[in-house]
Tab-separated table of C-alpha atoms and ligand atoms in Angstrom:
chain	number	residue	atom	x	y	z
A	1	MET	CA	80.587	76.840	86.482
A	2	ALA	CA	78.973	79.531	88.596
A	3	ILE	CA	78.386	79.098	92.284
A	4	ASP	CA	74.837	79.535	93.564
A	5	ILE	CA	75.632	80.444	97.140
A	6	LEU	CA	78.913	81.776	98.515
A	7	ALA	CA	79.776	82.214	102.188
A	8	LEU	CA	82.499	84.758	102.938
A	9	ALA	CA	84.213	84.834	106.336
A	10	ALA	CA	87.348	86.155	107.966
A	11	HIS	CA	88.800	82.878	109.218
A	12	ARG	CA	88.829	79.252	108.294
A	13	ASP	CA	86.265	77.540	110.513
A	14	ASP	CA	84.036	80.641	110.853
A	15	VAL	CA	81.711	79.345	108.149
A	16	GLU	CA	81.576	75.897	109.746
A	17	GLN	CA	80.489	77.521	112.985
A	18	THR	CA	77.970	80.008	111.662
A	19	CYS	CA	76.371	78.712	108.458
A	20	GLY	CA	77.894	75.347	107.528
A	21	GLY	CA	74.582	73.548	107.954
A	22	THR	CA	72.882	75.926	105.561
A	23	LEU	CA	75.587	75.477	102.917
A	24	LEU	CA	75.321	71.708	103.258
A	25	LYS	CA	71.552	71.848	102.990
A	26	MET	CA	71.758	73.909	99.810
A	27	ALA	CA	74.386	71.528	98.372
A	28	GLU	CA	72.069	68.606	99.131
A	29	ARG	CA	69.375	70.409	97.165
A	30	GLY	CA	71.653	70.495	94.146
A	31	TYR	CA	72.959	74.035	94.424
A	32	ARG	CA	76.649	74.753	94.095
A	33	ALA	CA	77.984	76.145	97.361
A	34	GLY	CA	81.302	77.902	97.919
A	35	ILE	CA	83.384	79.333	100.757
A	36	LEU	CA	85.753	82.300	100.624
A	37	ASP	CA	88.017	82.616	103.660
A	38	LEU	CA	89.697	86.016	103.724
A	39	THR	CA	92.686	84.895	105.796
A	40	GLN	CA	94.719	81.739	106.117
A	41	GLY	CA	94.666	81.553	109.907
A	42	GLU	CA	98.374	82.079	110.491
A	43	MET	CA	97.820	84.024	113.732
A	44	GLY	CA	95.846	81.304	115.470
A	45	THR	CA	97.154	80.093	118.823
A	46	ARG	CA	96.909	76.524	117.614
A	47	GLY	CA	98.085	74.965	114.355
A	48	THR	CA	99.831	76.440	111.318
A	49	ALA	CA	98.318	77.975	108.185
A	50	GLU	CA	99.276	74.766	106.298
A	51	GLU	CA	97.454	72.539	108.780
A	52	ARG	CA	94.434	74.788	108.606
A	53	ALA	CA	94.487	74.651	104.798
A	54	SER	CA	94.231	70.879	104.729
A	55	GLU	CA	91.631	70.893	107.510
A	56	ALA	CA	89.605	73.493	105.607
A	57	ALA	CA	89.682	71.275	102.512
A	58	ASP	CA	88.470	68.321	104.607
A	59	ALA	CA	85.671	70.440	106.078
A	60	ALA	CA	84.653	71.620	102.600
A	61	ARG	CA	84.365	68.006	101.406
A	62	ILE	CA	82.230	67.111	104.416
A	63	LEU	CA	79.936	70.083	103.687
A	64	LYS	CA	79.753	69.092	99.974
A	65	VAL	CA	81.095	72.501	99.031
A	66	SER	CA	82.127	72.789	95.363
A	67	TRP	CA	84.664	75.575	95.699
A	68	ARG	CA	86.784	76.994	98.500
A	69	GLU	CA	89.597	79.499	98.510
A	70	ALA	CA	91.537	81.522	101.073
A	71	LEU	CA	92.715	85.004	100.154
A	72	GLY	CA	96.051	86.055	101.579
A	73	ILE	CA	94.727	88.894	103.712
A	74	PRO	CA	96.741	88.979	106.980
A	75	ASP	CA	95.047	87.151	109.837
A	76	GLY	CA	94.106	89.529	112.658
A	77	CYS	CA	94.413	92.468	110.274
A	78	VAL	CA	91.418	92.271	107.930
A	79	GLU	CA	91.046	95.810	106.619
A	80	ASN	CA	88.477	97.293	104.302
A	81	THR	CA	90.983	98.652	101.806
A	82	TRP	CA	90.610	99.259	98.099
A	83	GLU	CA	93.114	96.469	97.457
A	84	ASN	CA	91.161	93.970	99.544
A	85	ARG	CA	87.849	94.994	98.016
A	86	LEU	CA	89.283	94.322	94.564
A	87	LYS	CA	90.402	90.854	95.659
A	88	VAL	CA	86.844	90.065	96.691
A	89	VAL	CA	85.430	91.686	93.530
A	90	ARG	CA	87.529	89.284	91.463
A	91	VAL	CA	86.119	86.281	93.308
A	92	LEU	CA	82.541	87.537	92.992
A	93	ARG	CA	82.953	88.048	89.254
A	94	GLU	CA	84.628	84.683	88.771
A	95	GLN	CA	82.170	82.688	90.851
A	96	CYS	CA	78.983	84.722	90.207
A	97	PRO	CA	77.054	83.741	93.353
A	98	ARG	CA	73.341	84.588	93.448
A	99	VAL	CA	73.330	84.529	97.248
A	100	LEU	CA	76.169	85.825	99.398
A	101	ILE	CA	76.427	85.035	103.103
A	102	LEU	CA	78.434	87.606	105.047
A	103	PRO	CA	79.306	87.719	108.754
A	104	TYR	CA	77.056	89.950	110.855
A	105	TRP	CA	78.252	93.569	110.760
A	106	GLU	CA	78.886	93.925	114.488
A	107	GLY	CA	80.928	91.686	116.717
A	108	ARG	CA	83.739	91.210	119.170
A	109	HIS	CA	86.443	90.314	116.662
A	110	PRO	CA	87.410	93.210	114.368
A	111	ASP	CA	88.152	90.741	111.532
A	112	HIS	CA	84.542	89.548	111.631
A	113	TYR	CA	82.767	92.875	111.367
A	114	THR	CA	85.348	94.239	108.945
A	115	ALA	CA	84.839	91.192	106.713
A	116	SER	CA	81.141	92.041	106.693
A	117	ILE	CA	81.629	95.630	105.485
A	118	LEU	CA	84.364	94.577	103.086
A	119	GLY	CA	82.112	91.925	101.565
A	120	TYR	CA	79.212	94.353	101.188
A	121	GLU	CA	81.275	97.082	99.553
A	122	ALA	CA	83.007	94.590	97.260
A	123	SER	CA	79.579	93.328	96.177
A	124	PHE	CA	78.617	96.827	95.172
A	125	LEU	CA	81.861	97.401	93.260
A	126	ALA	CA	81.599	94.008	91.556
A	127	GLY	CA	78.451	95.193	89.804
A	128	LEU	CA	79.956	98.357	88.351
A	129	ALA	CA	80.165	97.783	84.617
A	130	LYS	CA	83.084	100.106	84.158
A	131	LEU	CA	85.245	98.795	86.953
A	132	ASP	CA	87.750	96.847	84.881
A	133	LEU	CA	89.958	94.645	87.050
A	134	ASP	CA	92.555	94.457	84.298
A	135	GLN	CA	93.045	98.168	84.503
A	136	VAL	CA	92.855	98.724	88.233
A	137	SER	CA	95.626	96.566	89.614
A	138	VAL	CA	95.139	95.106	93.052
A	139	GLY	CA	98.550	96.560	93.955
A	140	GLN	CA	98.318	99.022	96.807
A	141	ARG	CA	100.221	101.642	94.878
A	142	PHE	CA	97.401	101.814	92.354
A	143	ALA	CA	94.816	102.727	94.930
A	144	ASP	CA	94.736	106.452	94.323
A	145	LYS	CA	95.269	106.135	90.606
A	146	ALA	CA	92.406	103.696	90.354
A	147	LEU	CA	90.036	106.007	92.137
A	148	LYS	CA	90.994	108.994	90.023
A	149	GLY	CA	91.994	107.181	86.859
A	150	ARG	CA	90.046	106.748	83.687
A	151	SER	CA	88.880	103.233	84.351
A	152	PHE	CA	86.963	104.395	87.354
A	153	SER	CA	86.110	108.033	86.730
A	154	ARG	CA	84.509	107.355	83.394
A	155	ALA	CA	81.921	105.170	85.061
A	156	GLY	CA	78.612	106.838	84.442
A	157	GLY	CA	76.442	104.385	86.325
A	158	ASP	CA	76.332	100.636	86.556
A	159	SER	CA	73.574	100.198	84.011
A	160	ASP	CA	75.561	101.629	81.122
A	161	LYS	CA	77.744	98.846	79.793
A	162	SER	CA	78.864	100.454	76.546
A	163	GLY	CA	82.552	100.104	75.843
A	164	ALA	CA	83.327	99.290	79.435
A	165	LEU	CA	85.304	96.090	79.427
A	166	ALA	CA	87.600	94.222	77.131
A	167	PRO	CA	85.996	90.944	75.991
A	168	GLU	CA	88.366	88.824	78.083
A	169	SER	CA	87.621	90.776	81.241
A	170	LEU	CA	85.466	89.390	83.974
A	171	ALA	CA	81.896	90.540	83.532
A	172	PRO	CA	80.288	92.638	86.264
A	173	HIS	CA	78.325	90.598	88.746
A	174	ARG	CA	76.504	91.590	91.913
A	175	PRO	CA	74.940	88.984	94.205
A	176	PHE	CA	71.156	89.199	94.101
A	177	LYS	CA	70.819	88.560	97.811
A	178	ILE	CA	73.075	89.239	100.787
A	179	ILE	CA	72.257	87.590	104.090
A	180	TYR	CA	74.201	87.884	107.318
A	181	ALA	CA	75.155	84.897	109.463
A	182	SER	CA	74.497	86.209	112.970
A	183	LEU	CA	75.450	83.299	115.234
A	184	TYR	CA	78.470	85.118	116.701
A	185	ARG	CA	76.314	88.048	117.746
A	186	ASP	CA	73.416	88.127	120.154
A	187	VAL	CA	70.875	89.699	117.835
A	188	ARG	CA	67.412	88.560	116.907
A	189	PRO	CA	67.605	86.845	113.530
A	190	THR	CA	65.274	87.775	110.685
A	191	PHE	CA	64.948	84.094	109.833
A	192	VAL	CA	66.502	80.762	110.717
A	193	VAL	CA	67.361	77.843	108.455
A	194	ASP	CA	66.291	74.399	109.650
A	195	ILE	CA	69.471	72.290	109.807
A	196	THR	CA	68.054	69.420	111.819
A	197	ASP	CA	69.097	66.913	109.145
A	198	GLN	CA	72.482	68.567	108.626
A	199	PHE	CA	73.498	69.171	112.231
A	200	GLU	CA	75.690	66.100	112.774
A	201	THR	CA	77.512	66.542	109.475
A	202	ARG	CA	78.054	70.190	110.169
A	203	PHE	CA	79.537	69.284	113.548
A	204	ALA	CA	81.818	66.767	111.845
A	205	ALA	CA	82.987	69.549	109.498
A	206	LEU	CA	83.891	71.690	112.488
A	207	MET	CA	85.762	68.807	114.084
A	208	ALA	CA	87.784	68.441	110.879
A	209	TYR	CA	89.798	71.330	112.314
A	210	LYS	CA	91.759	68.935	114.464
A	211	SER	CA	94.521	71.468	115.152
A	212	GLN	CA	91.908	73.759	116.710
A	213	PHE	CA	89.505	71.509	118.509
A	214	THR	CA	91.397	68.415	119.622
A	215	ASP	CA	92.071	68.583	123.360
A	216	GLN	CA	95.679	69.741	123.798
A	217	GLU	CA	97.986	71.811	125.957
A	218	ALA	CA	98.446	74.816	123.618
A	219	GLY	CA	95.743	77.369	124.189
A	220	SER	CA	93.972	75.231	126.790
A	221	GLY	CA	93.294	78.437	128.727
A	222	ILE	CA	91.266	79.972	125.895
A	223	PHE	CA	89.870	76.956	124.030
A	224	PRO	CA	87.119	74.927	125.678
A	225	ALA	CA	87.499	71.148	125.839
A	226	GLN	CA	85.997	69.191	122.942
A	227	LYS	CA	83.087	67.920	125.066
A	228	GLU	CA	82.251	71.494	125.987
A	229	ILE	CA	82.395	72.588	122.330
A	230	ARG	CA	79.837	69.955	121.423
A	231	ALA	CA	77.553	71.156	124.211
A	232	ARG	CA	77.857	74.788	123.160
A	233	VAL	CA	77.349	74.176	119.445
A	234	GLU	CA	74.350	72.008	120.199
A	235	SER	CA	72.767	74.509	122.594
A	236	MET	CA	73.093	77.336	120.107
A	237	ALA	CA	71.602	75.287	117.285
A	238	ARG	CA	68.793	74.135	119.585
A	239	TYR	CA	68.066	77.664	120.718
A	240	TYR	CA	67.645	78.925	117.160
A	241	GLY	CA	65.796	75.739	116.295
A	242	THR	CA	63.330	76.468	119.083
A	243	LEU	CA	62.693	79.945	117.648
A	244	GLY	CA	61.788	78.331	114.327
A	245	GLY	CA	59.843	75.401	115.752
A	246	VAL	CA	62.417	72.816	114.643
A	247	THR	CA	65.207	70.929	116.428
A	248	TYR	CA	68.330	72.637	115.090
A	249	ALA	CA	68.693	75.852	113.104
A	250	GLU	CA	71.167	78.547	112.052
A	251	PRO	CA	70.294	82.261	112.419
A	252	PHE	CA	70.463	84.928	109.712
A	253	VAL	CA	69.668	88.609	109.379
A	254	GLN	CA	68.576	90.267	106.166
A	255	LYS	CA	68.323	94.025	105.791
A	256	GLU	CA	65.457	93.965	103.301
A	257	ILE	CA	61.818	93.429	104.093
A	258	GLY	CA	60.344	89.955	103.704
A	259	LEU	CA	57.984	89.466	100.764
A	260	VAL	CA	55.109	87.015	101.076
A	261	ASP	CA	53.060	85.611	98.236
A	262	ASP	CA	50.782	83.178	100.045
A	263	VAL	CA	50.008	84.126	103.641
A	264	LEU	CA	48.594	80.661	104.272
A	265	ALA	CA	52.024	79.162	103.686
A	266	ILE	CA	53.988	81.268	106.193
A	267	PRO	CA	55.872	78.828	108.448
A	268	VAL	CA	56.462	79.000	112.262
A	269	LYS	CA	53.326	79.006	114.352
A	270	SER	CA	52.358	82.048	116.383
A	271	ILE	CA	50.613	80.545	119.427
B	1	LIG	ZN1	86.742	84.019	113.148
């Protein structure tokens, strides 16, 4: 069954920090939400990749997410390669999300902004009718061949679907909407999502990462104490909530213009 909204992020727990409340809210409205983590978190100061996998599954249950997967892209080394784009293309075609949440395209951590570009470019590729994943292997050694080879060079535009794919191949799919979760970056959001009713559950999802957020000796110099985390998460959510005239919210940026049908129904008061 297709997913309605998919959040892609570099690391397990990124989604919980930046847009978990929004995913939960959509799930509560009956939409199918999913999370794609590009890495498995093996470079983290605290915890192992295995611990993070089970914590990520716990967090997904708390957020009522229907589908979650971690690609095996090396942690700390997320690169926008052809091979990695194809891995994301496969997920987009399998899960067919209408809305894709990507990390904001600038940031401190290279994995975060690279994940953003990678996700965008994979979304474009995923819609190309003549990009046949069965013919362009995800193996690195096929990179050049795929770009020059017949499966790619014969593409005459993504609207022409004639003779493009074998019946068993994954059909082309491009998300209708891409929005960027901007919480990690100090930019003015285009819009915020009211997560007042989801805030506590979202915080519980973050705390499911016990290996990361339980007070402990390892990494105590770089990780704030749990009490401090609560204060920070709450202040950020309150700040964006204030911008939207609600208690708690999560910020997003969209590149497109906003389209309004009924100007009397525009929310957030001006004065
Ligand atoms: Zn991260």
